[in-house]
Coordinates of N, CA and C and ligand atoms in Angstrom, one line a residue:
X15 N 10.2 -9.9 12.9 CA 10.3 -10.4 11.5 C 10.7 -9.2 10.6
X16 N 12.0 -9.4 9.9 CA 12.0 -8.2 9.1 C 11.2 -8.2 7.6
X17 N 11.3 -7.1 7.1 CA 10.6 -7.3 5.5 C 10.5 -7.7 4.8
X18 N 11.4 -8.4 4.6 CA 12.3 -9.6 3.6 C 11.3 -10.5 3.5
X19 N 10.9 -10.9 4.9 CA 10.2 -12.3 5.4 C 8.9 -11.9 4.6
X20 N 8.5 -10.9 4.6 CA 7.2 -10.6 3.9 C 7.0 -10.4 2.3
X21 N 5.8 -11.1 2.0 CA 5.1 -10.6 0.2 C 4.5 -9.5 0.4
X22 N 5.2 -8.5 0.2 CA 4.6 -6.8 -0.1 C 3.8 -6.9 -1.3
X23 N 2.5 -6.2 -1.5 CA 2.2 -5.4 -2.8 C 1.6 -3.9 -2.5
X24 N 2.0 -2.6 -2.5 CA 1.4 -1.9 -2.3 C 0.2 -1.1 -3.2
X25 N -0.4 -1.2 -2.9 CA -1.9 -1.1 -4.2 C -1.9 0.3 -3.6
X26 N -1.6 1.3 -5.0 CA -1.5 3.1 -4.4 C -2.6 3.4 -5.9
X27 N -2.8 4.3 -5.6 CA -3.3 5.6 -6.8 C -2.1 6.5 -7.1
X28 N -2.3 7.4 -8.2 CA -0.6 7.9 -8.5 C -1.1 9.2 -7.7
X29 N -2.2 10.0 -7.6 CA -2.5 11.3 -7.5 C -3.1 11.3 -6.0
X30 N -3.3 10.0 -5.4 CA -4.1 9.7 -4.3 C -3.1 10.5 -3.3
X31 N -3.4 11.7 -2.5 CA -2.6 12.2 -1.1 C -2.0 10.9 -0.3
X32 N -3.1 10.4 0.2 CA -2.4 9.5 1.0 C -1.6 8.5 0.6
X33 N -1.9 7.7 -0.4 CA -0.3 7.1 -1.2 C 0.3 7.4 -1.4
X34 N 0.6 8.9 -1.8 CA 2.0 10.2 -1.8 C 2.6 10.2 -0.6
X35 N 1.6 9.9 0.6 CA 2.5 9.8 2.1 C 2.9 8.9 2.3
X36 N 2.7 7.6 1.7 CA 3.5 6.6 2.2 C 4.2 6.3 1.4
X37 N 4.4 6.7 -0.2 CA 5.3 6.2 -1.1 C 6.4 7.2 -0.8
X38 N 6.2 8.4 0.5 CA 7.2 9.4 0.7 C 7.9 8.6 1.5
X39 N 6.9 8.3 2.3 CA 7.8 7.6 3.6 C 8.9 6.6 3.0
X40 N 8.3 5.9 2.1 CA 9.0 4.4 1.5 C 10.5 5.1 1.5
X41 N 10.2 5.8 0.4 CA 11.0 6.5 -0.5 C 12.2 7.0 0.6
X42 N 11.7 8.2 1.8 CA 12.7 8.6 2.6 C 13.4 7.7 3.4
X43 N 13.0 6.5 3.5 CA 13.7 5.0 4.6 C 14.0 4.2 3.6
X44 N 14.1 4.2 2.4 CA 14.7 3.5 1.7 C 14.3 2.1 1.4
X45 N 12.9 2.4 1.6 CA 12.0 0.8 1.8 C 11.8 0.7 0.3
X46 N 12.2 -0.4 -0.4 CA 11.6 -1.0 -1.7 C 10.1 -1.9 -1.5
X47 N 9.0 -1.7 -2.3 CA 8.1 -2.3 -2.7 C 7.6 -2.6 -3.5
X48 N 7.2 -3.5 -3.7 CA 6.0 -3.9 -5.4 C 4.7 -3.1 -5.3
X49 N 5.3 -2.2 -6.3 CA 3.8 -1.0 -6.5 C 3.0 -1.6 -7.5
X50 N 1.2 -1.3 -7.1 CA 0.4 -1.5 -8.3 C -0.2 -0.3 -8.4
X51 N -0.2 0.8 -9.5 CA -0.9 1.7 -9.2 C -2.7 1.6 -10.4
X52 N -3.8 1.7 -9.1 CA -5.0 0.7 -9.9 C -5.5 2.4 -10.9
X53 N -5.8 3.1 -10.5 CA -6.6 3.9 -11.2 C -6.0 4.0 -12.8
X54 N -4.7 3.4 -13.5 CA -4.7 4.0 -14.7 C -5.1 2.3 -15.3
X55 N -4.8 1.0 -14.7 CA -4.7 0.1 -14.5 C -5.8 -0.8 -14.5
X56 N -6.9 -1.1 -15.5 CA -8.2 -1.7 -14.6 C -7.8 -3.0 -14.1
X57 N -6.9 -4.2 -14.7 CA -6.3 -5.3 -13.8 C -6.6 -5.4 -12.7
X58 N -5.3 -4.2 -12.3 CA -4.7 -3.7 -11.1 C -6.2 -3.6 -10.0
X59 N -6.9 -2.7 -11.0 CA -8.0 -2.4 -9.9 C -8.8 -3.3 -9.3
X60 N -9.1 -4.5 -10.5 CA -9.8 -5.9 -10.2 C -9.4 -6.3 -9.1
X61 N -7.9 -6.5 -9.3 CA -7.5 -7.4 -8.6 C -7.6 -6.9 -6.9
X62 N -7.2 -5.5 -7.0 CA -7.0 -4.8 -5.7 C -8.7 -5.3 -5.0
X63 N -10.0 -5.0 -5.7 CA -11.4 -5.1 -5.2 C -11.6 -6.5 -4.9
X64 N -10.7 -7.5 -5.3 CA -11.3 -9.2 -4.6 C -10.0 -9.0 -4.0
X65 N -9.0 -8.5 -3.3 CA -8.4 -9.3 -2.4 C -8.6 -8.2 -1.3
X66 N -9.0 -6.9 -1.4 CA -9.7 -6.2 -0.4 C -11.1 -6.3 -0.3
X67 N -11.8 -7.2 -0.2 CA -13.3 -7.8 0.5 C -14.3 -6.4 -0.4
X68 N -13.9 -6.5 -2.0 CA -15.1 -5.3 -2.9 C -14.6 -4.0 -2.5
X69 N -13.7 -3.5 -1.9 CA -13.5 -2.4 -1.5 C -12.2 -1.7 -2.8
X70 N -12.0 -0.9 -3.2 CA -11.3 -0.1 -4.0 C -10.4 0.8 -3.0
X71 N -10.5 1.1 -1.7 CA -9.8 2.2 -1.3 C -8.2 1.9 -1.3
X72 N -7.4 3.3 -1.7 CA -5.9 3.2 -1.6 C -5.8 4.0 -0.7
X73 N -4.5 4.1 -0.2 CA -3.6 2.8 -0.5 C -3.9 1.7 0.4
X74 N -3.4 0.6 0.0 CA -4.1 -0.9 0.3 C -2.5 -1.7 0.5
X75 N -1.9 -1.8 1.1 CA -1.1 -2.8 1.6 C -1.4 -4.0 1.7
X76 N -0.9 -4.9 0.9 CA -1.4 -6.4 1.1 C -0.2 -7.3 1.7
X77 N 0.1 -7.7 2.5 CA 1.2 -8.3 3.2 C 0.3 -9.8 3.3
X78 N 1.6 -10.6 2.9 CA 1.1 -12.1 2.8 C -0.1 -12.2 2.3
X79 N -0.9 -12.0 1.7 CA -2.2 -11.8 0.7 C -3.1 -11.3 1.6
X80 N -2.8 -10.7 2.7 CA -3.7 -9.9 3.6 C -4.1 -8.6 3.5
X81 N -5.0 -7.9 3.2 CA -5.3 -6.1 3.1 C -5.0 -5.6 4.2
X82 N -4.4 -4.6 4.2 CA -3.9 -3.6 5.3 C -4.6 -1.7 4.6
X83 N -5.6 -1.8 5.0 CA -6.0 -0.3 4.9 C -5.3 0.9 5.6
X84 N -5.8 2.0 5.2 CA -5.4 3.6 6.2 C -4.1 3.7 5.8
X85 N -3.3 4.7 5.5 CA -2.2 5.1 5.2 C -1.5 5.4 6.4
X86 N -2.2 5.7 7.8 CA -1.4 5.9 9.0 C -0.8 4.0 9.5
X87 N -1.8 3.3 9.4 CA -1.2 1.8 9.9 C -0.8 1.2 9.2
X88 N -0.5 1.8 7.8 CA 0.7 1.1 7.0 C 2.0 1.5 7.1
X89 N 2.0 2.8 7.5 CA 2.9 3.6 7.6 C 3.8 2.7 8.9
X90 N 3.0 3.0 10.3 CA 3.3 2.3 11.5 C 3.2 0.7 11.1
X91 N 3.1 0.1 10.3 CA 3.2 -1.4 9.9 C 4.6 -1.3 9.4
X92 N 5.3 -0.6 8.6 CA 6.5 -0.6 8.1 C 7.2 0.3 9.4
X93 N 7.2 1.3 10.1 CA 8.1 1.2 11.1 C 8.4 0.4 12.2
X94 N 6.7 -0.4 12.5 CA 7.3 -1.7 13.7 C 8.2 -3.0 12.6
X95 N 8.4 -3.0 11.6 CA 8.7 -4.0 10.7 C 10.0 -3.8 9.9
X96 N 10.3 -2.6 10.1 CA 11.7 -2.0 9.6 C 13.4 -3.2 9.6
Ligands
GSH130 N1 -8.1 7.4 5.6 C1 -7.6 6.8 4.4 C2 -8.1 7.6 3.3 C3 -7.8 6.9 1.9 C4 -8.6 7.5 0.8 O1 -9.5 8.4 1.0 N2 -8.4 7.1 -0.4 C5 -9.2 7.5 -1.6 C6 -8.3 8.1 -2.7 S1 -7.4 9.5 -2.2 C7 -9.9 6.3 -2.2 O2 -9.3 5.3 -2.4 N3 -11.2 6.5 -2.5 C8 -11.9 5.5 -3.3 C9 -12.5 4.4 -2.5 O3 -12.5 4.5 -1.3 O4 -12.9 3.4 -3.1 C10 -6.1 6.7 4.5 O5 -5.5 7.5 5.2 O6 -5.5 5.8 3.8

């Protein structure tokens, strides 16, 4: 299935390391996403803590309204999905 087929939101922090690595990655493959970034954002952050089961950690990949944690299996989630 390619990307297309999917509802991205990527829920990052601006200063967060590991969102820096994957908004690099994006960035260097030329992947577009719908960014939320929660920390300046309290919305953002609401929203991010009920669709990740209370949890706050970035970066937070939500595909099809599903949470995808860890910055390495989002990473590898967008290269098997490329
Ligand atoms: N192992 C995780 C580490 C992610 C992480 O430590 N994120 C921090 C910000 S740099 C965070 O969200 N901390 C607040 C929280 O967990 O609620 C990854 O690679 O994505």
């Amino acid at each position: 299935m390619s990307l297309n087929s999917h509802n991205l939101v990527l829920y990052h922090g601006e200063t967060c390391k590991y969102c820096l690595k994957v908004r690099r990655f994006l960035s260097e493959n030329n992947i577009e996403v719908p960014l939320k970034e929660v920390w300046g954002d309290e919305a953002a952050f609401e929203e991010l803590r009920a669709i990740n089961n209370g949890k706050t950690q970035v970066p937070c990949l939500v595909i099809d309204g599903k949470p995808m944690l860890e910055s390495d299996d989002i990473i590898a989630w967008f290269k098997a999905n490329q």
